[in-house]
Tab-separated table of C-alpha atoms and ligand atoms in Angstrom:
chain	number	residue	atom	x	y	z
A	1	MET	CA	64.961	57.379	340.073
A	2	ARG	CA	63.369	57.599	343.521
A	3	VAL	CA	65.967	57.527	346.250
A	4	GLU	CA	65.822	57.873	350.018
A	5	ILE	CA	68.728	59.035	352.148
A	6	GLY	CA	68.521	57.943	355.781
A	7	LEU	CA	70.636	59.655	358.472
A	8	ASP	CA	71.009	59.188	362.204
A	9	ASP	CA	73.178	59.601	365.290
A	10	THR	CA	75.060	62.696	364.228
A	11	ASP	CA	74.767	64.664	367.431
A	12	SER	CA	75.956	64.601	371.019
A	13	ALA	CA	74.869	66.337	374.206
A	14	ASP	CA	77.397	69.071	373.252
A	15	GLY	CA	75.635	70.034	370.059
A	16	MET	CA	74.422	69.390	366.537
A	17	CYS	CA	71.168	67.812	365.390
A	18	THR	CA	70.437	65.349	362.597
A	19	THR	CA	67.637	67.608	361.343
A	20	TYR	CA	70.154	70.412	360.833
A	21	ILE	CA	72.453	68.178	358.785
A	22	ALA	CA	69.414	67.101	356.761
A	23	HIS	CA	68.652	70.774	356.082
A	24	ARG	CA	72.213	71.386	354.924
A	25	LEU	CA	72.152	68.272	352.777
A	26	VAL	CA	68.865	69.190	351.076
A	27	GLU	CA	70.319	72.610	350.348
A	28	ARG	CA	73.398	71.100	348.746
A	29	LEU	CA	71.482	68.566	346.689
A	30	LEU	CA	69.107	71.214	345.375
A	31	LYS	CA	71.804	73.811	344.758
A	32	THR	CA	74.122	71.479	342.864
A	33	GLY	CA	71.234	69.907	340.981
A	34	ALA	CA	72.351	66.496	342.214
A	35	ALA	CA	68.769	65.696	343.203
A	36	GLU	CA	65.335	67.220	343.609
A	37	ALA	CA	63.008	66.737	346.526
A	38	SER	CA	60.187	64.267	345.860
A	39	ASP	CA	58.423	64.573	349.221
A	40	TYR	CA	58.890	66.079	352.666
A	41	PRO	CA	61.878	64.749	354.585
A	42	ARG	CA	60.661	62.509	357.393
A	43	LEU	CA	61.610	63.014	361.023
A	44	ILE	CA	61.027	59.661	362.657
A	45	ARG	CA	61.102	59.299	366.401
A	46	LEU	CA	62.146	55.815	367.450
A	47	ASN	CA	61.778	53.951	370.739
A	48	PRO	CA	61.944	56.732	373.342
A	49	ASN	CA	63.348	54.364	375.965
A	50	ILE	CA	66.662	53.604	374.263
A	51	PRO	CA	69.254	54.460	376.924
A	52	TRP	CA	71.939	55.452	374.396
A	53	LYS	CA	69.865	58.149	372.700
A	54	THR	CA	71.098	61.743	372.937
A	55	ARG	CA	67.713	63.413	373.345
A	56	GLY	CA	64.536	62.473	371.541
A	57	ASN	CA	65.774	59.467	369.509
A	58	GLY	CA	65.030	61.092	366.174
A	59	ALA	CA	66.249	59.859	362.777
A	60	VAL	CA	65.737	61.453	359.365
A	61	THR	CA	65.191	60.294	355.809
A	62	ILE	CA	65.133	62.494	352.710
A	63	PRO	CA	63.150	61.283	349.690
A	64	VAL	CA	64.596	62.641	346.446
A	65	ARG	CA	64.560	62.054	342.696
A	66	THR	CA	67.961	61.686	341.119
A	67	ARG	CA	69.727	59.997	338.229
A	68	ASP	CA	72.779	59.573	340.366
A	69	PRO	CA	72.182	57.884	343.738
A	70	ASN	CA	75.909	57.522	344.199
A	71	THR	CA	76.406	61.298	344.280
A	72	ALA	CA	73.490	61.604	346.715
A	73	PHE	CA	75.225	59.068	348.948
A	74	GLN	CA	78.589	60.855	348.677
A	75	GLU	CA	76.977	64.209	349.508
A	76	ALA	CA	75.246	62.709	352.537
A	77	CYS	CA	78.537	61.260	353.791
A	78	ARG	CA	80.266	64.599	353.196
A	79	ALA	CA	77.585	66.470	355.181
A	80	VAL	CA	77.934	64.008	358.058
A	81	GLU	CA	81.714	64.335	358.059
A	82	GLU	CA	81.565	68.117	358.029
A	83	TYR	CA	78.878	68.733	360.571
A	84	SER	CA	78.406	65.710	362.812
A	85	GLU	CA	79.918	65.103	366.197
A	86	ALA	CA	81.505	61.867	364.900
A	87	GLY	CA	85.110	61.442	365.892
A	88	ARG	CA	84.509	63.127	369.222
A	89	GLY	CA	83.475	59.789	370.673
A	90	ALA	CA	79.900	60.922	371.201
A	91	ALA	CA	78.149	60.322	367.894
A	92	ASP	CA	78.078	57.132	365.841
A	93	PRO	CA	76.493	58.251	362.575
A	94	GLY	CA	74.959	56.115	359.895
A	95	VAL	CA	74.021	56.992	356.305
A	96	VAL	CA	71.852	54.634	354.241
A	97	VAL	CA	70.703	55.119	350.657
A	98	SER	CA	67.794	53.134	349.268
A	99	THR	CA	66.909	52.975	345.581
A	100	LEU	CA	64.077	50.501	346.128
A	101	GLU	CA	60.849	51.292	344.289
A	102	GLN	CA	58.813	49.647	347.043
A	103	ILE	CA	59.988	49.268	350.624
A	104	PRO	CA	59.915	45.524	351.385
A	105	LYS	CA	57.865	44.139	354.240
A	106	ASP	CA	60.854	43.055	356.333
A	107	ILE	CA	62.305	46.573	356.317
A	108	LYS	CA	58.932	47.984	357.353
A	109	GLN	CA	58.786	45.391	360.136
A	110	PHE	CA	62.288	46.324	361.265
A	111	ALA	CA	61.210	49.971	361.428
A	112	GLU	CA	58.078	49.079	363.363
A	113	LYS	CA	60.096	47.086	365.855
A	114	ALA	CA	62.531	49.982	366.320
A	115	LEU	CA	59.622	52.100	367.602
A	116	SER	CA	58.841	49.894	370.581
A	117	GLU	CA	61.734	47.482	371.123
A	118	VAL	CA	65.508	47.312	371.053
A	119	VAL	CA	66.876	46.228	367.675
A	120	THR	CA	70.454	45.449	366.685
A	121	ARG	CA	72.869	46.914	364.177
A	122	ARG	CA	73.378	43.369	362.868
A	123	GLU	CA	69.701	43.139	361.895
A	124	ALA	CA	70.004	46.460	360.073
A	125	VAL	CA	73.182	45.426	358.237
A	126	ARG	CA	71.655	42.085	357.203
A	127	LEU	CA	68.676	43.856	355.639
A	128	MET	CA	70.753	46.526	353.931
A	129	LYS	CA	72.957	43.842	352.380
A	130	LYS	CA	69.949	41.762	351.356
A	131	TYR	CA	68.546	44.711	349.395
A	132	ASN	CA	71.881	46.026	348.086
A	133	MET	CA	71.612	49.345	349.856
A	134	GLN	CA	74.577	51.668	349.999
A	135	PHE	CA	75.510	52.453	353.580
A	136	ARG	CA	78.291	53.809	355.711
A	137	GLY	CA	78.730	54.029	359.461
A	138	TRP	CA	81.146	55.885	361.693
A	139	GLY	CA	82.320	54.892	365.188
A	140	THR	CA	80.204	51.988	366.434
A	141	GLN	CA	77.963	52.536	363.372
A	142	ARG	CA	74.900	52.440	365.591
A	143	GLY	CA	73.334	55.239	363.563
A	144	LEU	CA	72.666	52.708	360.792
A	145	ILE	CA	69.767	51.395	362.896
A	146	GLY	CA	67.939	54.707	362.951
A	147	ALA	CA	68.856	55.583	359.358
A	148	LEU	CA	67.306	52.340	358.056
A	149	ALA	CA	64.315	52.563	360.418
A	150	ALA	CA	63.566	56.076	359.113
A	151	ILE	CA	63.521	54.735	355.537
A	152	GLY	CA	61.248	51.878	356.628
A	153	SER	CA	58.766	54.151	358.459
A	154	ARG	CA	56.282	55.032	355.744
A	155	LEU	CA	53.701	56.829	357.962
A	156	GLU	CA	50.865	55.055	356.161
A	157	GLU	CA	48.347	55.152	359.011
A	158	ASP	CA	48.884	58.561	360.549
A	159	ARG	CA	51.378	61.390	360.484
A	160	THR	CA	51.975	64.966	361.512
A	161	PHE	CA	54.313	67.716	360.318
A	162	GLU	CA	56.956	69.833	362.017
A	163	LEU	CA	58.557	73.049	360.836
A	164	LEU	CA	62.078	73.321	362.199
A	165	ALA	CA	63.909	76.648	362.022
A	166	PHE	CA	67.638	76.810	362.674
A	167	ARG	CA	69.869	79.240	364.526
A	168	SER	CA	72.728	81.218	363.201
A	169	GLN	CA	75.985	79.523	364.084
A	170	GLU	CA	77.183	82.263	366.422
A	171	ASN	CA	74.255	81.432	368.729
A	172	TRP	CA	74.854	77.716	368.958
A	173	GLY	CA	75.624	76.860	372.545
A	174	VAL	CA	73.601	79.809	373.900
A	175	LYS	CA	70.795	77.930	375.560
A	176	LYS	CA	68.192	80.685	375.671
A	177	ARG	CA	66.331	81.242	372.405
A	178	LYS	CA	65.042	84.766	371.771
A	179	ILE	CA	61.397	84.063	371.052
A	180	ASP	CA	58.540	86.256	372.250
A	181	PRO	CA	56.342	84.033	374.468
A	182	ILE	CA	53.252	86.194	373.944
A	183	SER	CA	53.475	85.677	370.188
A	184	VAL	CA	53.803	81.907	370.717
A	185	ARG	CA	50.664	81.882	372.832
A	186	GLU	CA	48.856	83.930	370.181
A	187	MET	CA	50.052	81.549	367.481
A	188	SER	CA	48.899	78.556	369.487
A	189	LEU	CA	45.425	80.026	370.077
A	190	LYS	CA	45.026	81.088	366.444
A	191	THR	CA	46.175	77.883	364.799
A	192	HIS	CA	44.973	75.223	367.254
A	193	PRO	CA	43.919	72.429	366.521
A	194	ARG	CA	45.889	72.532	363.252
A	195	THR	CA	48.990	72.930	365.406
A	196	PHE	CA	49.580	71.256	368.751
A	197	ASN	CA	51.759	71.356	371.870
A	198	SER	CA	53.155	74.853	371.234
A	199	PHE	CA	52.278	76.475	374.535
A	200	ASP	CA	51.473	75.019	377.941
A	201	GLU	CA	48.615	77.147	379.276
A	202	GLU	CA	48.813	75.751	382.809
A	203	LYS	CA	52.467	76.688	383.342
A	204	GLU	CA	52.482	79.465	380.699
A	205	ARG	CA	55.463	77.778	379.088
A	206	VAL	CA	56.707	78.013	375.498
A	207	MET	CA	57.083	74.488	374.165
A	208	ILE	CA	58.390	75.117	370.652
A	209	THR	CA	61.984	75.817	371.691
A	210	PRO	CA	64.521	73.224	372.757
A	211	ARG	CA	66.783	74.100	375.660
A	212	GLY	CA	70.092	72.595	374.538
A	213	PRO	CA	73.165	73.883	372.703
A	214	ASP	CA	72.001	72.481	369.339
A	215	PRO	CA	71.286	74.489	366.154
A	216	VAL	CA	67.476	74.159	366.375
A	217	LEU	CA	65.806	77.482	367.068
A	218	LEU	CA	62.222	76.245	367.195
A	219	GLY	CA	59.909	73.500	366.059
A	220	ILE	CA	56.190	73.954	365.390
A	221	ARG	CA	54.086	70.802	365.144
A	222	GLY	CA	50.809	70.430	363.337
A	223	GLU	CA	48.537	68.615	360.933
A	224	ASP	CA	49.529	70.212	357.637
A	225	PRO	CA	52.344	72.296	356.141
A	226	GLU	CA	50.123	75.337	355.474
A	227	ALA	CA	49.164	75.568	359.132
A	228	LEU	CA	52.834	75.446	360.080
A	229	LEU	CA	53.812	78.298	357.760
A	230	GLU	CA	50.902	80.373	359.053
A	231	ALA	CA	51.902	79.644	362.659
A	232	TYR	CA	55.555	80.412	361.938
A	233	SER	CA	54.638	83.824	360.517
A	234	ILE	CA	52.957	84.739	363.806
A	235	VAL	CA	55.940	83.931	366.066
A	236	LYS	CA	58.164	86.925	366.838
A	237	ILE	CA	61.825	85.971	366.763
A	238	GLY	CA	64.587	88.138	368.230
A	239	GLU	CA	67.656	86.427	366.775
A	240	ALA	CA	69.056	85.494	363.371
A	241	VAL	CA	67.336	82.570	361.654
A	242	ASP	CA	69.371	80.297	359.439
A	243	GLY	CA	66.710	78.723	357.233
A	244	HIS	CA	63.937	76.251	357.939
A	245	MET	CA	62.502	72.978	356.662
A	246	ILE	CA	59.173	71.186	357.088
A	247	PHE	CA	59.355	67.513	358.010
A	248	LYS	CA	56.684	64.845	357.885
A	249	SER	CA	56.734	62.922	361.134
A	250	ASN	CA	55.361	60.230	363.401
A	251	GLN	CA	55.461	62.659	366.324
A	252	GLY	CA	52.159	62.912	368.120
A	253	THR	CA	50.842	59.646	366.635
A	254	GLY	CA	51.301	57.325	369.639
A	255	VAL	CA	52.464	54.633	367.216
A	256	HIS	CA	55.075	53.272	369.663
A	257	LEU	CA	52.298	52.129	372.017
A	258	LYS	CA	50.542	49.915	369.436
A	259	PRO	CA	52.061	46.586	370.555
A	260	GLU	CA	50.474	44.788	373.468
A	261	LEU	CA	52.815	44.375	376.431
A	262	ASN	CA	53.340	40.938	377.913
A	263	PRO	CA	52.522	41.125	381.649
A	264	ALA	CA	54.433	37.896	382.293
A	265	GLU	CA	57.648	39.452	381.094
A	266	LEU	CA	58.012	43.220	381.291
A	267	LYS	CA	61.132	43.593	379.163
A	268	ALA	CA	63.118	46.738	379.898
A	269	TYR	CA	62.909	49.587	377.356
A	270	ARG	CA	59.828	48.231	375.592
A	271	ALA	CA	56.822	50.404	374.851
A	272	GLY	CA	53.216	49.323	374.392
A	273	HIS	CA	49.826	49.021	376.028
A	274	LEU	CA	48.058	46.603	378.353
A	275	LYS	CA	44.527	46.079	379.625
A	276	CYS	CA	44.494	45.284	383.335
A	277	THR	CA	42.475	45.470	386.544
A	278	VAL	CA	43.607	47.644	389.426
A	279	SER	CA	44.455	45.316	392.283
A	280	LYS	CA	45.877	47.581	394.949
A	281	LYS	CA	44.966	51.047	396.174
A	282	PRO	CA	47.259	53.620	394.496
A	283	TRP	CA	49.902	55.254	396.633
A	284	ILE	CA	52.377	58.115	396.424
A	285	GLU	CA	56.097	57.809	397.120
A	286	ARG	CA	58.880	60.203	397.967
A	287	GLY	CA	59.440	62.720	395.197
A	288	GLY	CA	55.707	62.850	394.498
A	289	HIS	CA	55.531	59.838	392.171
A	290	ALA	CA	52.190	57.997	392.079
A	291	TYR	CA	51.869	54.220	391.667
A	292	PHE	CA	49.253	51.509	391.474
A	293	GLU	CA	49.299	47.773	391.015
A	294	ALA	CA	47.170	45.975	388.472
A	295	GLU	CA	46.590	42.413	387.296
A	296	ASN	CA	46.359	40.749	383.944
A	297	GLY	CA	46.125	36.971	383.536
A	298	GLY	CA	47.357	36.346	387.060
A	299	HIS	CA	50.396	38.607	386.635
A	300	THR	CA	50.842	41.734	388.713
A	301	VAL	CA	52.277	44.867	387.117
A	302	THR	CA	53.216	48.168	388.721
A	303	CYS	CA	52.220	51.352	386.914
A	304	ALA	CA	53.874	54.706	387.621
A	305	ALA	CA	53.004	58.346	387.008
A	306	TYR	CA	55.958	60.546	387.871
A	307	GLU	CA	55.913	63.907	389.564
A	308	PRO	CA	56.335	65.966	386.339
A	309	THR	CA	53.051	64.538	385.057
A	310	GLY	CA	51.316	66.977	387.447
A	311	GLY	CA	47.527	66.622	387.654
A	312	PHE	CA	47.639	63.292	385.812
A	313	ARG	CA	48.802	61.746	389.106
A	314	LYS	CA	45.532	62.797	390.723
A	315	THR	CA	43.631	60.640	388.257
A	316	VAL	CA	45.924	57.742	389.047
A	317	LEU	CA	45.433	58.224	392.787
A	318	ASN	CA	41.657	58.203	392.336
A	319	LEU	CA	41.625	54.660	390.934
A	320	ILE	CA	40.428	51.873	393.196
A	321	PRO	CA	40.849	48.099	393.143
A	322	GLY	CA	38.482	46.555	390.619
A	323	ASP	CA	38.731	49.346	388.041
A	324	THR	CA	39.490	48.065	384.535
A	325	VAL	CA	41.989	50.226	382.695
A	326	GLU	CA	44.135	50.224	379.590
A	327	VAL	CA	47.577	51.670	380.215
A	328	GLY	CA	50.048	52.828	377.589
A	329	GLY	CA	53.670	53.421	378.372
A	330	SER	CA	57.232	52.239	378.594
A	331	ILE	CA	58.852	49.663	380.798
A	332	ARG	CA	61.148	51.052	383.451
A	333	LYS	CA	64.065	48.739	384.004
A	334	LYS	CA	64.152	46.754	387.237
A	335	SER	CA	66.847	47.972	389.609
A	336	ARG	CA	68.099	47.187	393.100
A	337	LYS	CA	65.763	49.832	394.509
A	338	HIS	CA	62.563	49.056	392.587
A	339	GLY	CA	60.954	46.462	390.362
A	340	ALA	CA	60.036	46.863	386.699
A	341	ALA	CA	57.159	49.275	386.140
A	342	ILE	CA	55.113	50.716	383.304
A	343	ASN	CA	55.761	54.455	383.078
A	344	LEU	CA	52.365	55.746	382.051
A	345	GLU	CA	51.935	57.808	378.914
A	346	TYR	CA	48.173	57.424	378.913
A	347	LEU	CA	45.463	55.862	381.033
A	348	ARG	CA	42.122	54.794	379.599
A	349	VAL	CA	39.536	53.972	382.236
A	350	LEU	CA	37.334	51.236	380.771
A	351	GLU	CA	35.178	50.107	383.709
A	352	LEU	CA	34.702	51.679	387.105
A	353	ALA	CA	34.316	49.537	390.212
A	354	LYS	CA	31.743	50.587	392.798
A	355	ASP	CA	33.337	52.543	395.621
A	356	ILE	CA	31.472	51.263	398.652
A	357	SER	CA	32.154	52.787	402.030
A	358	ILE	CA	31.184	50.872	405.164
A	359	SER	CA	30.486	52.744	408.377
A	360	ASN	CA	28.893	52.092	411.757
A	361	PRO	CA	25.186	52.926	412.132
A	362	LEU	CA	23.851	56.033	413.879
A	363	CYS	CA	22.277	55.733	417.330
A	364	ARG	CA	18.471	55.562	417.145
A	365	ARG	CA	18.229	57.459	420.403
A	366	CYS	CA	20.695	60.322	420.163
A	367	GLY	CA	21.834	60.259	416.522
A	368	ARG	CA	25.548	59.847	417.273
A	369	ARG	CA	27.754	57.292	415.499
A	370	MET	CA	27.721	53.957	417.337
A	371	GLU	CA	30.676	51.710	418.127
A	372	SER	CA	31.190	48.085	417.356
A	373	GLN	CA	31.676	45.815	420.339
A	374	GLY	CA	33.031	42.958	418.300
A	375	ARG	CA	31.599	40.158	416.183
A	376	GLY	CA	28.120	38.988	417.187
A	377	GLN	CA	27.754	41.788	419.750
A	378	PRO	CA	25.218	44.648	419.446
A	379	PHE	CA	26.417	48.134	418.426
A	380	ARG	CA	26.765	50.515	421.370
A	381	CYS	CA	26.457	54.266	421.521
A	382	SER	CA	29.289	55.679	423.605
A	383	ALA	CA	27.369	58.965	424.068
A	384	CYS	CA	24.096	57.680	425.571
A	385	GLY	CA	24.968	54.059	426.290
A	386	PHE	CA	22.152	52.652	424.108
A	387	GLU	CA	22.795	49.169	422.775
A	388	ASP	CA	21.086	48.147	419.535
A	389	SER	CA	21.177	44.494	418.464
A	390	SER	CA	19.168	45.183	415.281
A	391	ALA	CA	21.599	47.881	413.982
A	392	GLU	CA	23.817	46.958	411.039
A	393	LYS	CA	26.824	48.440	409.256
A	394	ILE	CA	25.867	51.043	406.645
A	395	ARG	CA	27.048	50.392	403.067
A	396	ALA	CA	27.035	53.492	400.886
A	397	GLU	CA	28.195	53.950	397.323
A	398	GLN	CA	30.543	56.907	396.990
A	399	PRO	CA	30.680	59.026	393.833
A	400	ARG	CA	33.849	58.376	391.818
A	401	ALA	CA	36.328	61.149	391.034
A	402	VAL	CA	37.370	59.508	387.743
A	403	GLN	CA	35.218	58.791	384.713
A	404	LYS	CA	35.323	56.210	381.943
A	405	ASN	CA	37.639	58.320	379.865
A	406	LEU	CA	41.071	58.768	378.364
A	407	TYR	CA	43.611	60.611	380.527
A	408	LEU	CA	47.003	61.998	379.495
A	409	PRO	CA	49.798	63.867	381.278
A	410	PRO	CA	49.889	67.606	380.455
A	411	PRO	CA	51.572	68.557	377.145
A	412	ARG	CA	54.807	69.601	378.885
A	413	ALA	CA	55.219	66.064	380.239
A	414	GLN	CA	54.372	64.295	376.991
A	415	ARG	CA	56.963	62.539	374.858
A	416	HIS	CA	57.571	63.372	371.201
A	417	LEU	CA	55.547	60.343	370.128
A	418	THR	CA	52.679	60.789	372.592
A	419	LYS	CA	49.366	61.309	370.815
A	420	PRO	CA	47.875	64.550	372.182
A	421	LEU	CA	44.207	64.430	373.216
A	422	GLN	CA	43.062	66.530	370.269
A	423	ARG	CA	44.565	63.993	367.822
A	424	TYR	CA	42.425	61.092	369.078
A	425	GLN	CA	39.564	62.270	366.869
A	426	ALA	CA	41.019	61.182	363.545
A	427	ASN	CA	44.213	59.985	361.932
A	428	ASN	CA	45.845	62.171	359.325
A	429	ARG	CA	46.500	60.295	356.088
A	430	LYS	CA	45.668	62.872	353.443
A	431	PRO	CA	48.398	63.061	350.789
A	432	MET	CA	50.091	66.464	350.855
A	433	ASN	CA	52.352	67.758	348.144
A	434	LEU	CA	55.389	69.928	348.735
A	435	ILE	CA	54.182	73.500	349.106
A	436	ASP	CA	56.048	76.740	348.442
A	437	GLY	CA	58.033	77.677	351.494
A	438	TRP	CA	58.477	74.104	352.798
A	439	PHE	CA	62.222	74.698	352.601
A	440	LYS	CA	64.224	77.863	353.102
A	441	PRO	CA	67.973	77.666	352.623
A	442	THR	CA	70.482	79.083	355.025
A	443	ALA	CA	70.876	82.840	354.917
A	444	ILE	CA	74.445	82.687	356.117
A	445	PRO	CA	77.228	80.885	354.252
A	446	PRO	CA	78.269	77.921	356.381
A	447	LEU	CA	81.781	77.770	357.778
A	448	LYS	CA	83.992	75.114	356.218
A	449	GLN	CA	84.443	73.268	359.470
A	450	ALA	CA	81.142	73.921	361.118
A	451	LYS	CA	81.449	71.949	364.325
A	452	THR	CA	80.327	73.665	367.509
B	501	LIG	P1	68.398	63.779	368.439
B	501	LIG	O1	67.018	63.623	368.938
B	501	LIG	O2	68.994	65.052	368.840
B	501	LIG	O3	68.491	63.485	366.966
B	501	LIG	P2	68.843	61.280	369.421
B	501	LIG	O4	68.173	61.326	370.720
B	501	LIG	O5	68.172	60.880	368.181
B	501	LIG	O6	69.353	62.677	369.147
B	501	LIG	P3	70.987	59.594	368.662
B	501	LIG	O7	72.278	60.313	368.806
B	501	LIG	O8	70.422	59.500	367.305
B	501	LIG	O9	70.006	60.265	369.679
B	501	LIG	O10	71.138	58.149	369.295
B	501	LIG	C1	70.168	57.132	369.224
B	501	LIG	C2	70.856	55.866	368.737
B	501	LIG	O11	70.042	54.748	369.049
B	501	LIG	C3	71.086	55.851	367.266
B	501	LIG	O12	72.346	55.270	367.007
B	501	LIG	C4	70.019	54.918	366.716
B	501	LIG	O13	70.391	54.256	365.544
B	501	LIG	C5	69.849	53.976	367.880
B	501	LIG	N1	68.502	53.427	367.984
B	501	LIG	C6	67.343	54.043	367.695
B	501	LIG	N2	66.304	53.233	367.927
B	501	LIG	C7	66.803	52.066	368.364
B	501	LIG	C8	66.224	50.828	368.762
B	501	LIG	N3	64.915	50.651	368.753
B	501	LIG	N4	67.045	49.840	369.151
B	501	LIG	C9	68.377	50.022	369.153
B	501	LIG	N5	68.980	51.167	368.797
B	501	LIG	C10	68.206	52.184	368.415
């Protein structure tokens, strides 16, 4: 029987990661023979604007084949109880088991909504009851939302893969990961474009390592599992590795920006895209954040590119009123200090307005720039005193510093779901079977009570 085990909200800012628990759970299921893997586990990133997320709003589902879904459910609950941060007030885990042959449309729609909007636990519970799913929540049980959304995210249109390697328990909490940056750069150069966002060339920064106290050592993202194993073999690691697992994912697909935003009502925490016309000259505010105003259907929206987006702000500042653009991003909540705004994740320039500069004419006698003496009066040269009633203002078209093109912040400022430039060429839908090496169990026997 095909079964999926969804998990979410197991971690806190102090430690743990749902992907780690998934790794431990897969190991247990395989070792005990309770189930066998039927496909790659899926790491699904949900709406990145949810304020109650710990880090990247990731949830996991594990597709398996088993005769005994009840044991799979019990094992999942046991793994959550042993490893999660539940009970410390920080995590609110959820475990959901689906035995459905086909995922129904309303569950898929729920999952789609969870990518770009705020959904409720009640909606999740209603659906799980409707389809007789086994589920259990801890604390506020909010993790049920992500666990069900992961099951409902089928990655039918596009997907990527990520290899996650885990740290030995004695290193949890030590924020610095011992990874040789030169080897990461080499890996990135050798495997690009089959891998992406591993190394930021501009800042010479390793991007495959998280910086928190969690058990993840590194994560390499790419288009197929073979590329990930090849890339992983190139990276030089200076600390103990406690197994790895390859996940299928919606990271790097930009799927959260598919819905069209409603300019009449910019609801906080939503994500999506909008076509609009720049209506006000862009400006920069304290802290180095760049803004512009644009119009759609008589509604004005503010768009923002924050300081960490680096050179992307330059593009924004080079827009002029009249430019037609499509913006993709998330709605920043209105506050006492500022109104709602779209935080830009991409900018597509569709039409460029003409940048016309208007200047006073040059003096026919001495060649200096003339001065206006007011409406209906002739221009006057302040250098030689010549007055010229036939002279007119000069209108000149200036070259534009932006092109009709797609612009993105640099990789280091991109979100997990942001589609990197290189991925705009084609979506990845090819079926890919489990390959040897997709999963490596832990090398070190886990402690009984493994909380950090
Ligand atoms: P990590 O990336 O380390 O796994 P996290 O950032 O995923 O951590 P969680 O601890 O999982 O953070 O917290 C996110 C919570 O928000 C979960 O309980 C999840 O069910 C819930 N959630 C996810 N998406 C939505 C959504 N669209 N609407 C409402 N709640 C959501």
